[in-house]
């Protein structure tokens, strides 16, 4: 059996074997994407930024007009309990909430809401300093007037899936996505940072997720005395940047070596600032 489907899962307050945690095909979340989730890392048995993730989880549901009835504290406690029951030290936690089977009307009003927490083993990897390659995606982040862009809503991952598959089909590691106005936004499951002359630049998160790793990196940078500028970034600005890196729960902090656009390739050969930030992040997560 696929490794992620083994062990124990928490669902609506109960812990049951993974293989018994099934949903009906006639299910609102499956048909209309009334579903939100989280991705959380566990390092050496400790859940990283648990409160921030479960707070965002509840907010994500509210953006989609439904409620996760469990408190942040309960979700944190239950995730910790489940981690111990599954006997995992380095893991990925996947809380998910979705509207169920009460109605197949399209609205989420008066729907039954299910909440589950799954988790699986995720070994921590060493820092990949050599840098990945990105291609500028033909897919853009949606207009904030067209989608709940600050929710970690399953529906929005249709765009990430398409952009990531497109980048793989073109032999790149990942995609750089623009927003609907053509400004640099983020990657498929991570935020983006640039460095120019020792100053950190990152797009304003007005049409995409303000990542918890992004906020952690901004705090680290400030604690190191590095100036952080949140601003509008155009593709043409990339000419002047010396470093580029992505941040996210899954990728952690990942230098970018090269971004390929329609008629231009930008190279980022320096690692001075990203290496310094990584060192602090490593201390926070691995504890040394
Ligand atoms: N943007 C998208 C689309 C993501 O899926 C993620 C991963 N959750 C991020 C940004 C980074 O967020 P975080 O640092 O909270 O993982």
Tab-separated table of C-alpha atoms and ligand atoms in Angstrom:
chain	number	residue	atom	x	y	z
A	1	UNK	CA	0.000	0.000	0.000
A	2	UNK	CA	1.106	3.554	-0.688
A	3	UNK	CA	3.043	4.591	2.414
A	4	UNK	CA	0.930	7.726	2.998
A	5	UNK	CA	-2.216	5.613	3.341
A	6	UNK	CA	-0.918	3.634	6.317
A	7	UNK	CA	-1.113	4.413	10.015
A	8	UNK	CA	-3.692	6.478	11.887
A	9	UNK	CA	-5.752	9.461	10.853
A	10	UNK	CA	-7.771	11.919	12.940
A	11	UNK	CA	-11.232	12.657	11.575
A	12	UNK	CA	-13.993	14.728	13.191
A	13	UNK	CA	-12.556	14.084	16.662
A	14	UNK	CA	-11.774	10.375	16.329
A	15	UNK	CA	-8.553	8.512	15.542
A	16	UNK	CA	-9.119	5.674	13.065
A	17	UNK	CA	-6.942	3.530	10.774
A	18	UNK	CA	-6.098	5.366	7.531
A	19	UNK	CA	-7.653	2.738	5.308
A	20	UNK	CA	-11.037	3.254	7.015
A	21	UNK	CA	-11.012	7.031	6.423
A	22	UNK	CA	-13.040	7.256	3.209
A	23	UNK	CA	-15.486	9.743	1.706
A	24	UNK	CA	-18.577	9.298	-0.446
A	25	UNK	CA	-18.381	10.155	-4.161
A	26	UNK	CA	-21.376	12.490	-3.773
A	27	UNK	CA	-19.414	14.991	-1.772
A	28	UNK	CA	-19.527	18.794	-1.980
A	29	UNK	CA	-15.768	19.230	-1.496
A	30	UNK	CA	-14.945	16.885	-4.339
A	31	UNK	CA	-17.403	18.415	-6.819
A	32	UNK	CA	-17.182	22.129	-5.975
A	33	UNK	CA	-13.747	22.422	-4.277
A	34	UNK	CA	-15.281	23.493	-0.936
A	35	UNK	CA	-12.100	22.302	0.711
A	36	UNK	CA	-9.141	23.909	2.464
A	37	UNK	CA	-5.967	22.366	3.780
A	38	UNK	CA	-2.617	22.998	5.455
A	39	UNK	CA	0.910	21.693	5.052
A	40	UNK	CA	2.967	21.620	8.249
A	41	UNK	CA	6.449	20.244	8.924
A	42	UNK	CA	7.582	18.346	11.977
A	43	UNK	CA	11.266	18.480	12.856
A	44	UNK	CA	12.565	16.058	15.504
A	45	UNK	CA	9.066	15.488	16.910
A	46	UNK	CA	8.288	19.241	17.155
A	47	UNK	CA	5.557	20.789	14.998
A	48	UNK	CA	6.991	23.901	13.333
A	49	UNK	CA	4.768	27.029	13.580
A	50	UNK	CA	1.762	24.897	14.600
A	51	UNK	CA	-0.304	27.827	15.883
A	52	UNK	CA	0.241	29.914	12.737
A	53	UNK	CA	-0.734	26.992	10.483
A	54	UNK	CA	-3.900	26.058	12.374
A	55	UNK	CA	-4.926	29.719	12.596
A	56	UNK	CA	-4.542	29.993	8.815
A	57	UNK	CA	-6.475	26.729	8.420
A	58	UNK	CA	-9.512	28.175	10.193
A	59	UNK	CA	-9.239	31.460	8.274
A	60	UNK	CA	-8.946	29.589	4.964
A	61	UNK	CA	-12.299	27.913	5.680
A	62	UNK	CA	-13.910	31.250	6.586
A	63	UNK	CA	-12.826	32.718	3.221
A	64	UNK	CA	-14.812	29.852	1.651
A	65	UNK	CA	-17.860	30.600	3.834
A	66	UNK	CA	-17.630	27.634	6.184
A	67	UNK	CA	-16.265	27.012	9.682
A	68	UNK	CA	-13.757	24.604	11.170
A	69	UNK	CA	-15.498	24.165	14.535
A	70	UNK	CA	-12.440	22.802	16.404
A	71	UNK	CA	-10.286	25.385	18.180
A	72	UNK	CA	-6.659	26.045	17.217
A	73	UNK	CA	-5.619	24.573	20.588
A	74	UNK	CA	-7.605	21.359	20.008
A	75	UNK	CA	-6.186	20.952	16.507
A	76	UNK	CA	-2.644	21.476	17.823
A	77	UNK	CA	-3.146	18.941	20.626
A	78	UNK	CA	-4.719	16.375	18.329
A	79	UNK	CA	-1.970	16.751	15.717
A	80	UNK	CA	0.660	16.188	18.431
A	81	UNK	CA	-1.220	13.132	19.723
A	82	UNK	CA	-1.517	11.695	16.232
A	83	UNK	CA	2.161	12.270	15.570
A	84	UNK	CA	3.033	10.238	18.647
A	85	UNK	CA	0.522	7.502	17.777
A	86	UNK	CA	2.098	7.197	14.321
A	87	UNK	CA	5.519	7.224	15.934
A	88	UNK	CA	6.992	9.862	13.618
A	89	UNK	CA	9.851	12.290	14.256
A	90	UNK	CA	10.264	14.104	10.923
A	91	UNK	CA	6.924	14.367	9.240
A	92	UNK	CA	4.476	16.350	7.136
A	93	UNK	CA	1.061	17.077	8.624
A	94	UNK	CA	-1.889	17.578	6.275
A	95	UNK	CA	-5.011	18.969	7.982
A	96	UNK	CA	-7.982	19.195	5.607
A	97	UNK	CA	-11.539	20.501	5.982
A	98	UNK	CA	-14.282	20.004	3.418
A	99	UNK	CA	-18.019	20.265	2.965
A	100	UNK	CA	-19.625	16.850	2.923
A	101	UNK	CA	-22.745	15.091	1.738
A	102	UNK	CA	-25.660	17.046	3.238
A	103	UNK	CA	-26.504	18.832	-0.002
A	104	UNK	CA	-25.319	19.071	-3.575
A	105	UNK	CA	-26.554	22.641	-3.960
A	106	UNK	CA	-23.575	24.740	-4.938
A	107	UNK	CA	-23.648	27.089	-1.910
A	108	UNK	CA	-21.659	26.178	1.218
A	109	UNK	CA	-24.431	27.590	3.452
A	110	UNK	CA	-25.755	25.021	5.975
A	111	UNK	CA	-23.307	22.342	4.835
A	112	UNK	CA	-21.819	19.659	7.067
A	113	UNK	CA	-18.101	20.335	7.503
A	114	UNK	CA	-15.588	17.536	7.997
A	115	UNK	CA	-12.143	18.004	9.476
A	116	UNK	CA	-9.306	15.525	9.263
A	117	UNK	CA	-5.609	15.431	10.048
A	118	UNK	CA	-3.354	13.057	8.135
A	119	UNK	CA	0.406	12.808	8.403
A	120	UNK	CA	3.286	10.939	6.897
A	121	UNK	CA	7.012	10.546	7.183
A	122	UNK	CA	9.085	13.388	5.648
A	123	UNK	CA	12.796	13.249	6.146
A	124	UNK	CA	14.666	16.542	6.435
A	125	UNK	CA	17.079	16.986	3.565
A	126	UNK	CA	20.354	18.929	3.477
A	127	UNK	CA	20.378	22.449	2.033
A	128	UNK	CA	20.343	22.415	-1.791
A	129	UNK	CA	22.637	25.384	-2.392
A	130	UNK	CA	23.188	24.768	-6.135
A	131	UNK	CA	19.836	26.312	-7.094
A	132	UNK	CA	16.867	25.211	-9.170
A	133	UNK	CA	15.547	26.358	-12.544
A	134	UNK	CA	12.220	28.141	-13.031
A	135	UNK	CA	10.265	28.943	-16.165
A	136	UNK	CA	7.856	31.875	-16.329
A	137	UNK	CA	4.473	30.167	-16.432
A	138	UNK	CA	1.759	30.805	-18.978
A	139	UNK	CA	-0.638	30.480	-16.002
A	140	UNK	CA	-1.172	33.504	-13.779
A	141	UNK	CA	-2.379	33.910	-10.220
A	142	UNK	CA	-6.028	34.982	-10.290
A	143	UNK	CA	-7.382	38.461	-9.696
A	144	UNK	CA	-8.234	38.760	-5.952
A	145	UNK	CA	-11.732	39.730	-7.097
A	146	UNK	CA	-12.119	36.338	-8.789
A	147	UNK	CA	-10.821	33.956	-6.133
A	148	UNK	CA	-10.179	33.794	-2.348
A	149	UNK	CA	-6.449	34.274	-2.883
A	150	UNK	CA	-5.527	34.316	0.822
A	151	UNK	CA	-7.158	30.995	1.512
A	152	UNK	CA	-5.187	27.770	1.218
A	153	UNK	CA	-8.144	26.530	-0.782
A	154	UNK	CA	-7.893	23.241	-2.676
A	155	UNK	CA	-9.535	24.863	-5.713
A	156	UNK	CA	-6.633	27.268	-6.178
A	157	UNK	CA	-4.271	24.310	-6.549
A	158	UNK	CA	-5.754	23.635	-9.977
A	159	UNK	CA	-3.596	26.584	-11.132
A	160	UNK	CA	-0.499	25.377	-9.255
A	161	UNK	CA	-0.940	21.854	-10.675
A	162	UNK	CA	-1.174	23.162	-14.219
A	163	UNK	CA	1.802	25.495	-13.835
A	164	UNK	CA	3.965	22.818	-12.188
A	165	UNK	CA	3.111	20.220	-14.864
A	166	UNK	CA	3.854	22.752	-17.607
A	167	UNK	CA	7.268	23.493	-16.051
A	168	UNK	CA	8.073	19.765	-15.750
A	169	UNK	CA	7.039	19.180	-19.367
A	170	UNK	CA	9.523	21.886	-20.389
A	171	UNK	CA	12.265	20.336	-18.200
A	172	UNK	CA	12.366	22.992	-15.501
A	173	UNK	CA	12.163	22.351	-11.765
A	174	UNK	CA	9.277	24.725	-11.121
A	175	UNK	CA	7.392	27.761	-12.424
A	176	UNK	CA	7.452	31.465	-11.650
A	177	UNK	CA	3.925	32.810	-11.818
A	178	UNK	CA	2.867	36.377	-12.533
A	179	UNK	CA	-0.281	37.982	-11.140
A	180	UNK	CA	-3.120	39.081	-13.376
A	181	UNK	CA	-1.478	42.507	-13.862
A	182	UNK	CA	1.778	40.905	-15.021
A	183	UNK	CA	3.803	41.493	-11.840
A	184	UNK	CA	5.983	38.752	-10.371
A	185	UNK	CA	3.854	36.867	-7.812
A	186	UNK	CA	5.114	33.507	-6.534
A	187	UNK	CA	5.974	29.954	-7.519
A	188	UNK	CA	3.542	27.011	-7.553
A	189	UNK	CA	3.795	26.131	-3.836
A	190	UNK	CA	6.213	28.755	-2.552
A	191	UNK	CA	6.902	32.481	-2.295
A	192	UNK	CA	9.785	34.240	-4.020
A	193	UNK	CA	12.562	36.563	-2.831
A	194	UNK	CA	15.309	38.479	-4.645
A	195	UNK	CA	18.468	40.228	-3.451
A	196	UNK	CA	20.010	43.408	-4.844
A	197	UNK	CA	23.087	44.925	-3.201
A	198	UNK	CA	22.378	43.254	0.157
A	199	UNK	CA	18.687	44.262	0.267
A	200	UNK	CA	15.911	41.643	0.182
A	201	UNK	CA	12.997	42.255	-2.214
A	202	UNK	CA	9.742	40.292	-2.317
A	203	UNK	CA	6.349	40.893	-3.954
A	204	UNK	CA	3.485	42.279	-1.827
A	205	UNK	CA	1.198	39.296	-1.072
A	206	UNK	CA	-1.959	40.932	-2.407
A	207	UNK	CA	-2.940	38.182	-4.850
A	208	UNK	CA	-1.390	35.090	-3.286
A	209	UNK	CA	-0.704	33.351	0.017
A	210	UNK	CA	1.402	35.284	2.524
A	211	UNK	CA	3.420	32.161	3.390
A	212	UNK	CA	4.361	31.307	6.947
A	213	UNK	CA	7.904	30.540	5.744
A	214	UNK	CA	7.890	33.911	3.924
A	215	UNK	CA	7.036	35.671	7.196
A	216	UNK	CA	9.669	33.624	9.058
A	217	UNK	CA	12.313	34.586	6.479
A	218	UNK	CA	11.374	38.270	6.748
A	219	UNK	CA	11.774	38.058	10.557
A	220	UNK	CA	15.130	36.277	10.208
A	221	UNK	CA	16.364	38.870	7.693
A	222	UNK	CA	15.371	41.739	9.972
A	223	UNK	CA	17.079	40.065	12.946
A	224	UNK	CA	20.258	39.882	10.832
A	225	UNK	CA	20.005	43.585	10.011
A	226	UNK	CA	19.066	42.906	6.375
A	227	UNK	CA	16.676	45.455	4.908
A	228	UNK	CA	13.450	43.911	3.527
A	229	UNK	CA	11.408	45.663	0.837
A	230	UNK	CA	7.935	44.391	-0.080
A	231	UNK	CA	7.164	45.934	-3.434
A	232	UNK	CA	5.847	45.455	-6.963
A	233	UNK	CA	8.402	43.461	-8.976
A	234	UNK	CA	8.371	43.257	-12.765
A	235	UNK	CA	10.172	40.683	-14.892
A	236	UNK	CA	12.348	43.527	-16.211
A	237	UNK	CA	13.555	44.214	-12.623
A	238	UNK	CA	15.179	40.776	-12.487
A	239	UNK	CA	18.099	42.071	-14.558
A	240	UNK	CA	19.392	43.839	-11.434
A	241	UNK	CA	18.981	41.037	-8.902
A	242	UNK	CA	21.988	38.969	-7.795
A	243	UNK	CA	20.182	36.302	-5.764
A	244	UNK	CA	16.815	34.608	-5.965
A	245	UNK	CA	15.225	32.005	-3.692
A	246	UNK	CA	11.900	30.363	-2.905
A	247	UNK	CA	10.349	29.814	0.529
A	248	UNK	CA	7.650	27.368	1.596
A	249	UNK	CA	6.849	24.610	4.043
A	250	UNK	CA	7.781	21.831	1.617
A	251	UNK	CA	10.800	23.470	-0.066
A	252	UNK	CA	11.955	25.324	3.055
A	253	UNK	CA	14.454	27.810	1.540
A	254	UNK	CA	15.626	26.943	-1.971
A	255	UNK	CA	18.031	29.059	-4.053
A	256	UNK	CA	17.061	29.633	-7.692
A	257	UNK	CA	19.874	29.541	-10.247
A	258	UNK	CA	17.996	30.493	-13.387
A	259	UNK	CA	14.640	31.873	-14.528
A	260	UNK	CA	13.665	31.432	-18.175
A	261	UNK	CA	11.192	33.852	-19.691
A	262	UNK	CA	9.806	34.076	-23.208
A	263	UNK	CA	12.843	35.850	-24.649
A	264	UNK	CA	15.246	36.160	-21.741
A	265	UNK	CA	17.138	34.010	-19.220
A	266	UNK	CA	18.101	35.509	-15.870
A	267	UNK	CA	20.915	33.908	-13.862
A	268	UNK	CA	21.433	34.303	-10.126
A	269	UNK	CA	24.945	33.282	-9.204
A	270	UNK	CA	25.294	34.679	-5.676
A	271	UNK	CA	24.213	32.988	-2.433
A	272	UNK	CA	25.494	35.400	0.270
A	273	UNK	CA	22.178	36.488	1.798
A	274	UNK	CA	20.264	33.249	1.234
A	275	UNK	CA	23.035	31.225	2.910
A	276	UNK	CA	22.930	33.511	5.971
A	277	UNK	CA	19.155	33.214	6.204
A	278	UNK	CA	19.327	29.455	5.733
A	279	UNK	CA	21.771	29.149	8.653
A	280	UNK	CA	19.238	30.795	11.014
A	281	UNK	CA	16.357	28.800	9.572
A	282	UNK	CA	18.369	25.612	10.094
A	283	UNK	CA	18.884	26.551	13.763
A	284	UNK	CA	15.150	27.226	14.200
A	285	UNK	CA	14.053	23.943	12.631
A	286	UNK	CA	16.848	21.489	13.424
A	287	UNK	CA	17.825	23.127	16.695
A	288	UNK	CA	21.577	23.487	16.033
B	1	LIG	N1	2.145	29.849	-2.109
B	1	LIG	C1	1.481	28.704	-2.363
B	1	LIG	C2	0.572	28.635	-3.546
B	1	LIG	C3	1.637	27.597	-1.522
B	1	LIG	O1	0.993	26.454	-1.767
B	1	LIG	C4	2.511	27.701	-0.419
B	1	LIG	C5	2.676	26.512	0.491
B	1	LIG	N2	1.734	26.528	1.521
B	1	LIG	C6	3.192	28.914	-0.207
B	1	LIG	C7	2.979	29.965	-1.071
B	1	LIG	C8	4.134	29.071	0.953
B	1	LIG	O2	3.420	29.050	2.167
B	1	LIG	P1	4.039	28.459	3.498
B	1	LIG	O3	5.362	29.103	3.677
B	1	LIG	O4	3.068	28.864	4.540
B	1	LIG	O5	4.153	26.991	3.322
